[in-house]
Short mmCIF file of C-alpha atoms and ligand atoms in Angstrom, two decimals:
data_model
loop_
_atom_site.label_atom_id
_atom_site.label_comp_id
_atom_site.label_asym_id
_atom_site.label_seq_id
_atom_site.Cartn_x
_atom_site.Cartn_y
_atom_site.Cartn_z
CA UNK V 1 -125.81 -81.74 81.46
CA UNK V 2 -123.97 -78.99 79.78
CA UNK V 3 -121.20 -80.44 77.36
CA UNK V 4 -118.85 -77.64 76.70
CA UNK V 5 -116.88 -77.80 73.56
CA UNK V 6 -113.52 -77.52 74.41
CA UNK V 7 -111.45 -74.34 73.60
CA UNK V 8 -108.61 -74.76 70.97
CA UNK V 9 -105.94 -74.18 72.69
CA UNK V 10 -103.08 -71.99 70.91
CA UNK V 11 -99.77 -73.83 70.34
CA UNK V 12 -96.72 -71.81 69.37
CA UNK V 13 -94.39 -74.05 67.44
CA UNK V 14 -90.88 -74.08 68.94
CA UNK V 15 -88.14 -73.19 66.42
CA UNK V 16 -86.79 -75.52 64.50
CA UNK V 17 -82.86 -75.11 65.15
CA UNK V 18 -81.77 -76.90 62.11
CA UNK V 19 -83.98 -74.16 60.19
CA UNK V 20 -81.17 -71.40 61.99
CA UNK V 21 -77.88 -71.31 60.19
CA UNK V 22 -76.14 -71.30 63.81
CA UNK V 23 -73.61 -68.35 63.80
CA UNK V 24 -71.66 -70.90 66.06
CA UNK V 25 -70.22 -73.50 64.28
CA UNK V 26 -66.78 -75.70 63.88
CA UNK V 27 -65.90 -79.20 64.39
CA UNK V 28 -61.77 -78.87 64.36
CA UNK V 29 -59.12 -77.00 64.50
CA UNK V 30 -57.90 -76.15 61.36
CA UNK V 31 -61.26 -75.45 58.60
CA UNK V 32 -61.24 -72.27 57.24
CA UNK V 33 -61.73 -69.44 60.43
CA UNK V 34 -64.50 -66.72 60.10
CA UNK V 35 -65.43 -66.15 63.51
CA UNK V 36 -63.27 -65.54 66.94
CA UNK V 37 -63.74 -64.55 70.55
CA UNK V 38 -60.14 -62.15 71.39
CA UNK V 39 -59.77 -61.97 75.01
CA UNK V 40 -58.94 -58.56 76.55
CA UNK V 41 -56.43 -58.03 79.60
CA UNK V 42 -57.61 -54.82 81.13
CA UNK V 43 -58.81 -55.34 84.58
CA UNK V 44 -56.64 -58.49 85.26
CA UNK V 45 -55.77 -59.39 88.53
CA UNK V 46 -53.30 -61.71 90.17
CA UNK V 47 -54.83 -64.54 92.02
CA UNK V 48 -54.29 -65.03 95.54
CA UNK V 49 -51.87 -67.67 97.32
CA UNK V 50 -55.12 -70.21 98.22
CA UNK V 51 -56.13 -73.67 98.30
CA UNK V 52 -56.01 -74.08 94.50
CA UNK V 53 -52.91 -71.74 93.74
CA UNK V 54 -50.49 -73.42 95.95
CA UNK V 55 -51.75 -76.61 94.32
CA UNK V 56 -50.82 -75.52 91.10
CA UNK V 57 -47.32 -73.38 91.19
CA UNK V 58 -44.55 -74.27 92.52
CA UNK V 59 -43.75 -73.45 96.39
CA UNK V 60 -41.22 -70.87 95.89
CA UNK V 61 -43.50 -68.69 94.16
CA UNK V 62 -45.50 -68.11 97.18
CA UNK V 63 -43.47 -65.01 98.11
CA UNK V 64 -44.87 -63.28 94.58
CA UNK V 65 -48.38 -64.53 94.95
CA UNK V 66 -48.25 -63.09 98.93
CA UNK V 67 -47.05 -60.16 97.43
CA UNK V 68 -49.52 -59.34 94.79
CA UNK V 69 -52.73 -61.69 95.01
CA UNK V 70 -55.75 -60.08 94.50
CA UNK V 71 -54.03 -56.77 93.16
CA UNK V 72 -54.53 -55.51 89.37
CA UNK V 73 -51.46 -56.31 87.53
CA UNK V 74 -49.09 -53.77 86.87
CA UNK V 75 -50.18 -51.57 84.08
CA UNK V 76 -47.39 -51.70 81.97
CA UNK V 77 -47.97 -55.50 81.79
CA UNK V 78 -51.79 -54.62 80.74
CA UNK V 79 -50.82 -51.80 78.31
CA UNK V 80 -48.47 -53.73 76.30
CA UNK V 81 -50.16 -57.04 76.39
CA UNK V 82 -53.40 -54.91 75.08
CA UNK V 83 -50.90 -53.66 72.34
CA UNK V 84 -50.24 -57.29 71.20
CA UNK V 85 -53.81 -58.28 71.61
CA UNK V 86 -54.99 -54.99 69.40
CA UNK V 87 -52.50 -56.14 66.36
CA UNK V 88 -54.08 -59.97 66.43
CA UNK V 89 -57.39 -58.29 66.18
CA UNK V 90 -56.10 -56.04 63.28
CA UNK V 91 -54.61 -59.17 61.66
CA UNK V 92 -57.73 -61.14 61.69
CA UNK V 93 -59.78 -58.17 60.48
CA UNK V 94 -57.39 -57.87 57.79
CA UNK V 95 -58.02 -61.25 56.86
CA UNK V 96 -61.78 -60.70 56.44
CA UNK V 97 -62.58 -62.87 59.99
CA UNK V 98 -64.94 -60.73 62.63
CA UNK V 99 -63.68 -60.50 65.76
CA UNK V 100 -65.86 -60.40 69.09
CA UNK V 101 -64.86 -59.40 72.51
CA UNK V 102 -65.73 -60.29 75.53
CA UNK V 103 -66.96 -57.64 78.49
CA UNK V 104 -64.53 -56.58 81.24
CA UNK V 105 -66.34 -56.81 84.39
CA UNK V 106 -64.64 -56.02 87.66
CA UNK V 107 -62.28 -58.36 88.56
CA UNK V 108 -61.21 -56.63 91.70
CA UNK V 109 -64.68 -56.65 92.94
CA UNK V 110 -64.69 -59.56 95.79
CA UNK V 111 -67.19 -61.55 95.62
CA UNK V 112 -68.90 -64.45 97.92
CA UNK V 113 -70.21 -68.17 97.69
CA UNK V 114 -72.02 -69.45 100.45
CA UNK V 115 -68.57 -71.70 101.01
CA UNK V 116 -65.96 -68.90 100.09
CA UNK V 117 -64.87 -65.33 99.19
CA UNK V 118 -62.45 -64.24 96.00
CA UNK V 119 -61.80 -61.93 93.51
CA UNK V 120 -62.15 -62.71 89.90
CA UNK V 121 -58.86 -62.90 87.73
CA UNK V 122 -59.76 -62.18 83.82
CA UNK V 123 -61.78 -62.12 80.66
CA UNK V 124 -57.95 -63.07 78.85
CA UNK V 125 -58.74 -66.69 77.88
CA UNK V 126 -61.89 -67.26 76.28
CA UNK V 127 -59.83 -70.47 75.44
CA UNK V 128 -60.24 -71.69 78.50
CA UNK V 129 -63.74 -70.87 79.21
CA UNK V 130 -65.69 -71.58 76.36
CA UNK V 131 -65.67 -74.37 73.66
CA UNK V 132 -67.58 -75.06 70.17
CA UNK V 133 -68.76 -78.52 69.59
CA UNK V 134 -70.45 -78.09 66.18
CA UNK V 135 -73.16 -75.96 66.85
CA UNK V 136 -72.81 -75.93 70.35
CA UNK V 137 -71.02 -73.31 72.69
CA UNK V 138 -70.13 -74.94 75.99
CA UNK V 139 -69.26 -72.41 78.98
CA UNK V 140 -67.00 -74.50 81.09
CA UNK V 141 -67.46 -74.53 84.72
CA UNK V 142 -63.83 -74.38 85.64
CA UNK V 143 -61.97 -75.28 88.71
CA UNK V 144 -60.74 -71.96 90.15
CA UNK V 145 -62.46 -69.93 92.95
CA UNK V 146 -60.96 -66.50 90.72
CA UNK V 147 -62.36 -67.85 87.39
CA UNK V 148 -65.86 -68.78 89.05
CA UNK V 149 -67.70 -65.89 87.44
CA UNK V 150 -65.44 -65.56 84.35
CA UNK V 151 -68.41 -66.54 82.01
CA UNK V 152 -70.30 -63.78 82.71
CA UNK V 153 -67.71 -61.82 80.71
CA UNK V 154 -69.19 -63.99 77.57
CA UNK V 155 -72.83 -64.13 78.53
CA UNK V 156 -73.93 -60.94 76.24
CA UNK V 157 -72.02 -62.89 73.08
CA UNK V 158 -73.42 -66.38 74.17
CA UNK V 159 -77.14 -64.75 74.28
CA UNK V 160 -76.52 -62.94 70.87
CA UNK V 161 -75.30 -66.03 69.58
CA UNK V 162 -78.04 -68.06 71.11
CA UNK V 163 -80.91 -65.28 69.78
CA UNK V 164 -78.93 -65.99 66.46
CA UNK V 165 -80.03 -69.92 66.39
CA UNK V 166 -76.69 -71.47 68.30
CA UNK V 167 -77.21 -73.98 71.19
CA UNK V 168 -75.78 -73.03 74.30
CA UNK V 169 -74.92 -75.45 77.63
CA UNK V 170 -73.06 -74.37 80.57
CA UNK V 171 -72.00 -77.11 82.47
CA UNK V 172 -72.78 -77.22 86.38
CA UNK V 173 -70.48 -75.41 88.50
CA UNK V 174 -68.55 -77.02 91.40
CA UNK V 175 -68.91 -75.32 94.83
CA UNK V 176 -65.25 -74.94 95.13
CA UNK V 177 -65.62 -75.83 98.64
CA UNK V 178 -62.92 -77.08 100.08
CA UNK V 179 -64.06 -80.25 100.02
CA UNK V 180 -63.45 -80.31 96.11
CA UNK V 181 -60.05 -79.67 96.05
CA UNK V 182 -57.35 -82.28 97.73
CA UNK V 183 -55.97 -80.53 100.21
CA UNK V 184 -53.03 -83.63 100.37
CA UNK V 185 -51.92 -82.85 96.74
CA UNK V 186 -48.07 -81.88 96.67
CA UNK V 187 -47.00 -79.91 93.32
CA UNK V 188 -43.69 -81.08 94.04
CA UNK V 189 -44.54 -85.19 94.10
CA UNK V 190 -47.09 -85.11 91.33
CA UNK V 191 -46.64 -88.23 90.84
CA UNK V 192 -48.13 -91.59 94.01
CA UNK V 193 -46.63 -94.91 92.47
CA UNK V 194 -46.65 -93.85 88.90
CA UNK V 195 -49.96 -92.26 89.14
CA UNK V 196 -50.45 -89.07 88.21
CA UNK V 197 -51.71 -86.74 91.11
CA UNK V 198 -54.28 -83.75 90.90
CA UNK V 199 -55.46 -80.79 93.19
CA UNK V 200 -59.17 -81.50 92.13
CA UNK V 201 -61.20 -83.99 93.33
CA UNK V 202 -63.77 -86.12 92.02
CA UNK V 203 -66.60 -84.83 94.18
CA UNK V 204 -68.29 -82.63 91.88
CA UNK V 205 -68.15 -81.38 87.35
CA UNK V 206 -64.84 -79.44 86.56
CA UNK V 207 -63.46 -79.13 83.67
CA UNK V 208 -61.92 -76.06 81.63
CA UNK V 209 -62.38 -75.81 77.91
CA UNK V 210 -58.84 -75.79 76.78
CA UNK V 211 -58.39 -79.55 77.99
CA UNK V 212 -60.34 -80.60 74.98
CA UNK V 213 -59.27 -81.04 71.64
CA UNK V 214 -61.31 -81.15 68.30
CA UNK V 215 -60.97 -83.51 65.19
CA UNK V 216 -64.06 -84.27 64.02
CA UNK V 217 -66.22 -86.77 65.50
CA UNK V 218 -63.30 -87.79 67.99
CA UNK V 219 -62.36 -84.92 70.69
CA UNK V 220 -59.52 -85.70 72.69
CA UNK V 221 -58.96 -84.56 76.67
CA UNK V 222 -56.82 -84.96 79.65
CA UNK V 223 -57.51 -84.84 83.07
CA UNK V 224 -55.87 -81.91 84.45
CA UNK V 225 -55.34 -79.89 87.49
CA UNK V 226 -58.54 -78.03 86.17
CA UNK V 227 -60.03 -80.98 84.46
CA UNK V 228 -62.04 -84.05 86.29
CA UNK V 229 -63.06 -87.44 85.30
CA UNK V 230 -66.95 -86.57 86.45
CA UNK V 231 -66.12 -83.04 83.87
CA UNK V 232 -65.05 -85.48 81.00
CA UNK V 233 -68.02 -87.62 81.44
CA UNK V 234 -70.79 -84.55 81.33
CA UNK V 235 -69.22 -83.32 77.72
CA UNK V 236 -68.97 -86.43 76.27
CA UNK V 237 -72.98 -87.34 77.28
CA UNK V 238 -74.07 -83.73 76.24
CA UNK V 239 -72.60 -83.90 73.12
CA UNK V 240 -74.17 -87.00 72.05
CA UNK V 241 -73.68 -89.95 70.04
CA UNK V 242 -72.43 -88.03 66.41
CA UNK V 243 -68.68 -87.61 68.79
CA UNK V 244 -66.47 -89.94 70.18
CA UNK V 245 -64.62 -88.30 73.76
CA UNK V 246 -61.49 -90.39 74.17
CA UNK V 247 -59.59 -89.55 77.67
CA UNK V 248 -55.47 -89.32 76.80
CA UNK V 249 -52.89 -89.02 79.19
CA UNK V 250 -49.00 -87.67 78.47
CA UNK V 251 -46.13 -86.74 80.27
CA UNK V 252 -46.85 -83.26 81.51
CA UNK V 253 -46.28 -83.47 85.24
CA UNK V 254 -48.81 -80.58 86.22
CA UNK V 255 -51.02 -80.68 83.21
CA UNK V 256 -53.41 -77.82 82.79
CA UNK V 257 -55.09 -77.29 79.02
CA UNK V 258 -54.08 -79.23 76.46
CA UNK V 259 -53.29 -76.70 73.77
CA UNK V 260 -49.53 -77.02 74.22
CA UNK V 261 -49.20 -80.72 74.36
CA UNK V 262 -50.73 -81.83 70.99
CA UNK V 263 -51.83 -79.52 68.34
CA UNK V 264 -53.43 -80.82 65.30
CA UNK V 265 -52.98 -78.47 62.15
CA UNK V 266 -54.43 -80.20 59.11
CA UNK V 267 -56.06 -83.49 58.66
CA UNK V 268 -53.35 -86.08 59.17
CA UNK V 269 -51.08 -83.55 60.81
CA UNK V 270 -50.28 -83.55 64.21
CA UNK V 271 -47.77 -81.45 66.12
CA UNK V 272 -46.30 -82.64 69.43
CA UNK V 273 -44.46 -81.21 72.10
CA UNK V 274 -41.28 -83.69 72.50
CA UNK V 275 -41.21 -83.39 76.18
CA UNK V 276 -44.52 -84.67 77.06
CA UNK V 277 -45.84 -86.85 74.29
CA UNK V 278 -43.78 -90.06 74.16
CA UNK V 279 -46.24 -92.21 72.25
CA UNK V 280 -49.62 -90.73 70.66
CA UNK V 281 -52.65 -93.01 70.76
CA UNK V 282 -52.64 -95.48 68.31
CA UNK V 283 -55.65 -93.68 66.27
CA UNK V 284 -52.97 -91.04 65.06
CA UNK V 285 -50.96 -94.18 63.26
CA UNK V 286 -51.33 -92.87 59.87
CA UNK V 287 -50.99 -89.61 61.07
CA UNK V 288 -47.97 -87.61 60.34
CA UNK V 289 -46.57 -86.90 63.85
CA UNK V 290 -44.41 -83.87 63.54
CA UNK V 291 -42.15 -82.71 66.46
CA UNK V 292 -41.74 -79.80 67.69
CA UNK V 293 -38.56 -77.80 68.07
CA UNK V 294 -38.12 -76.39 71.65
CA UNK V 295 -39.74 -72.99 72.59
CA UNK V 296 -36.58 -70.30 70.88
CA UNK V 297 -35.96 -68.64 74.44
CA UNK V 298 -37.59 -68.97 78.11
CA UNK V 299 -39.70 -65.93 79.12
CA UNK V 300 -40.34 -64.06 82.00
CA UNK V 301 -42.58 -66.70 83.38
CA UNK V 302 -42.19 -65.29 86.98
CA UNK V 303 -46.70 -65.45 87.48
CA UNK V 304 -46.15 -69.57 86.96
CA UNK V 305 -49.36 -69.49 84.72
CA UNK V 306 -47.91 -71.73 82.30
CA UNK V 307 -45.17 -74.33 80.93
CA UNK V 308 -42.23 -72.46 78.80
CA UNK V 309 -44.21 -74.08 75.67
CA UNK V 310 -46.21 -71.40 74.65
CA UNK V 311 -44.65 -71.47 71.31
CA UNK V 312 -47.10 -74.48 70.87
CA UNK V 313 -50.12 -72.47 71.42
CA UNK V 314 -51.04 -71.23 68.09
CA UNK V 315 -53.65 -71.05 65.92
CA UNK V 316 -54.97 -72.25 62.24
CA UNK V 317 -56.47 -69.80 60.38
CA UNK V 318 -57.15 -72.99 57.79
CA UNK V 319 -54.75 -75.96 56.32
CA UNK V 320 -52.13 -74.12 55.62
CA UNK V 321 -51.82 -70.92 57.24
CA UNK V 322 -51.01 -70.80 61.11
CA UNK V 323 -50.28 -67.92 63.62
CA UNK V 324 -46.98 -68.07 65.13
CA UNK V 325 -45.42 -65.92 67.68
CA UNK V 326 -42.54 -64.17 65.84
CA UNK V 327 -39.53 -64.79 68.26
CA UNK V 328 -39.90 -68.80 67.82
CA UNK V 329 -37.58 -68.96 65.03
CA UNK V 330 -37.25 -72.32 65.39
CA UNK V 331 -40.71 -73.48 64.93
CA UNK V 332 -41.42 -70.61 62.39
CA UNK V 333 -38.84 -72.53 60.13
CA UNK V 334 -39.90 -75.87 61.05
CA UNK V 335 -43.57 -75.12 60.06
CA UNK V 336 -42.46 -73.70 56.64
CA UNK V 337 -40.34 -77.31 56.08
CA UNK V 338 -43.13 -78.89 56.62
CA UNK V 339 -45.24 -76.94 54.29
CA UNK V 340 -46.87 -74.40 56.36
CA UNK V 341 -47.80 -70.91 55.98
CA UNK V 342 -46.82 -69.05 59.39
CA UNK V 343 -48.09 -65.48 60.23
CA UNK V 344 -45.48 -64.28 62.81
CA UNK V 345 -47.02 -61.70 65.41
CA UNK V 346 -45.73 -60.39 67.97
CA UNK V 347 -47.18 -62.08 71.25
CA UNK V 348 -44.48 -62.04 73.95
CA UNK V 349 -45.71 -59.60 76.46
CA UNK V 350 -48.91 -61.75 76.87
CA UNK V 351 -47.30 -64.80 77.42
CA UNK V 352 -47.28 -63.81 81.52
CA UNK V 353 -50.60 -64.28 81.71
CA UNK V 354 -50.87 -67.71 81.02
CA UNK V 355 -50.92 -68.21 77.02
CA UNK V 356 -50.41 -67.24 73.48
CA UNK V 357 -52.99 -67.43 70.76
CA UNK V 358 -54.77 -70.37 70.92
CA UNK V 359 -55.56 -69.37 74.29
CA UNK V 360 -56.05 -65.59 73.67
CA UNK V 361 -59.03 -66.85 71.36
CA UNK V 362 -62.03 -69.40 70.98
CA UNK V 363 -62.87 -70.34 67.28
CA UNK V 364 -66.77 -69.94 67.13
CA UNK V 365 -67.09 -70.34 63.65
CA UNK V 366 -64.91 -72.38 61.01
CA UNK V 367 -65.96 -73.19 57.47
CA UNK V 368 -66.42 -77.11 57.55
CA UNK V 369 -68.53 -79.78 58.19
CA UNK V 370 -68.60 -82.84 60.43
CA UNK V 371 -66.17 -85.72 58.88
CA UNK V 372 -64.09 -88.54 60.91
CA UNK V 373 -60.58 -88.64 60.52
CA UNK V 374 -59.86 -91.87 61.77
N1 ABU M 1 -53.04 -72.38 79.11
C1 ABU M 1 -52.14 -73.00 78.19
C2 ABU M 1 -50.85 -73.26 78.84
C3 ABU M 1 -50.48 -74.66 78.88
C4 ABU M 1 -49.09 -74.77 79.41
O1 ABU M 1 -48.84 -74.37 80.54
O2 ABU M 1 -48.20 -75.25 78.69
#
């Protein structure tokens, strides 16, 4: 009997990720910035008056959504809020932090599920799409039939960033069936005997990125009109053990992304919007809980995309220095009370499409390590 000896066979070591120095890094929201995703506007659309946008906004804006669904806003909306968007990239150049984009792909383009049909709506809100858990970029899977495809606008940065040594997960979509949303929901009783109501259901993983907030080891989230219980529990076991995911709930009626509710600036600093948040969670007790003057005038929030608390939704660039839009006086001067540094810009003609800063941007890299605050 012929014994062959066998052949060695050739085994190519995998990487070692911890030998990368991850390009994608940050654990919170205020350690020194270095690297941010800037949304772009160009090629926005306005989403159509479906299942999931007459969920969301109020009834009487149906005549506006008729109107204009699924047609490219008007371009002197897009030109000026690309004006706005241009001078945050300038200021973060200026202040030695590189700035990545994300690709505009054709929002107008329809496009089909086996369950549905929609245009896209944006590459605006990288906020909303992607988060950084350590050295982890999550794509969120997101609840909207127009925001279905959105992370392909990211996909070139996410595989630069994952050729660079980063981890990247993108959760599982939902099919956005109609199944998944509640077609019983009533954005004008959003409340069943004291319990708040949502459009999604939970049938299958949603979640959006901005519903999470990062201190640390211990990331906060809501449920939200975008945001499920089943979208909660798939972050908090991908992330693993090193995090703690506590689920919060406050008084915002219709909540959808976090990022004007609470915003932490600075170890042991917490700001708070005054209308929703009526008691924090008792980890924040030696926290210093500072409230938030109201927003210094409404704006022309005719699209319904958000709350009139954009003023909220700004961003660190560390401890002490914090980007403000410049018309919000009031929290401009409240910020410098309480020891602050804010960098007024002016941000106003992108508040129609849904945020301000924070959500214009997603912090991929801050200088920092993991710690626990509480
Ligand atoms: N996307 C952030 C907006 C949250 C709010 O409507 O207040």
């Amino acid at each position: 009997m012929n014994v062959r000896t066998p052949r060695k066979t050739k085994v190519t070591k995998a990487p070692d990720i911890d030998s990368y120095l991850s390009p994608v890094r940050s654990y919170n929201e205020w350690d020194p910035l270095e690297e941010v995703i800037v949304g772009v506007v160009e090629g926005a659309v306005v989403p159509p008056w479906d299942l999931i946008t007459q969920a969301t906004m109020p009834s009487h804006a149906a005549s506006f959504f008729k109107k204009y669904g699924g047609k490219p806003f008007p371009k002197p909306m897009i030109e000026k809020a690309t004006e706005e968007l241009d001078g945050l990239v300038k200021l973060f150049k200026s202040l030695g932090i590189t700035v990545k984009r994300p690709e505009t792909i054709n929002f107008e383009e329809e496009c089909a599920t086996p369950w549905w049909k929609s245009r896209g709506l944006y590459a605006a809100m990288p906020r909303d799409v992607l988060i950084v858990i350590g050295d982890t970029l999550i794509e969120a899977p997101m609840a909207w039939r127009t925001r279905y495809f959105e992370g392909y606008a990211y996909r070139k940065l996410a595989h630069t960033y994952f050729k660079q040594g980063a981890r990247w997960l993108a959760a599982p979509k939902p099919s956005m069936a109609n199944g998944f949303y509640d077609e019983r929901y009533d954005s004008d009783r959003p409340y069943k005997r004291g319990k708040k109501q949502f459009p999604i259901t939970e049938e299958e993983i949603a979640f959006d990125a901005a519903d999470f907030v990062r201190f640390g080891r211990d990331i906060l989230v809501q449920k939200s009109h975008v945001t499920n219980g089943l979208g909660i529990e798939w972050v908090r076991r991908h992330i693993g053990s090193e995090y703690r995911v506590h689920e919060v709930e406050f008084d915002d009626p219709h909540p959808m992304h976090i990022d004007t509710t609470i915003v932490p600036l600075a170890p042991g600093k917490i700001l708070v919007n005054p209308e929703w948040v009526h008691k924090l969670p008792d980890m924040f007790k030696s926290w210093d809980v500072l409230v938030a003057p109201p927003p210094a005038k409404p704006f022309d929030s005719a699209l319904y995309f958000s709350s009139d608390w954009l003023s909220l939704n700004m961003l660190s660039i560390d401890e002490k220095r914090v980007i403000v839009e410049k018309e919000e006086a009031p929290l401009i001067e409240a910020l410098k009370k309480w020891g602050f540094e804010p960098i007024p810009i002016p941000f106003r003609n992108f508040y129609p499409f849904g945020g301000s800063v924070h959500c214009a941007t997603t912090d991929v890299r801050r200088r920092g390590t993991l710690e626990s605050y509480f």
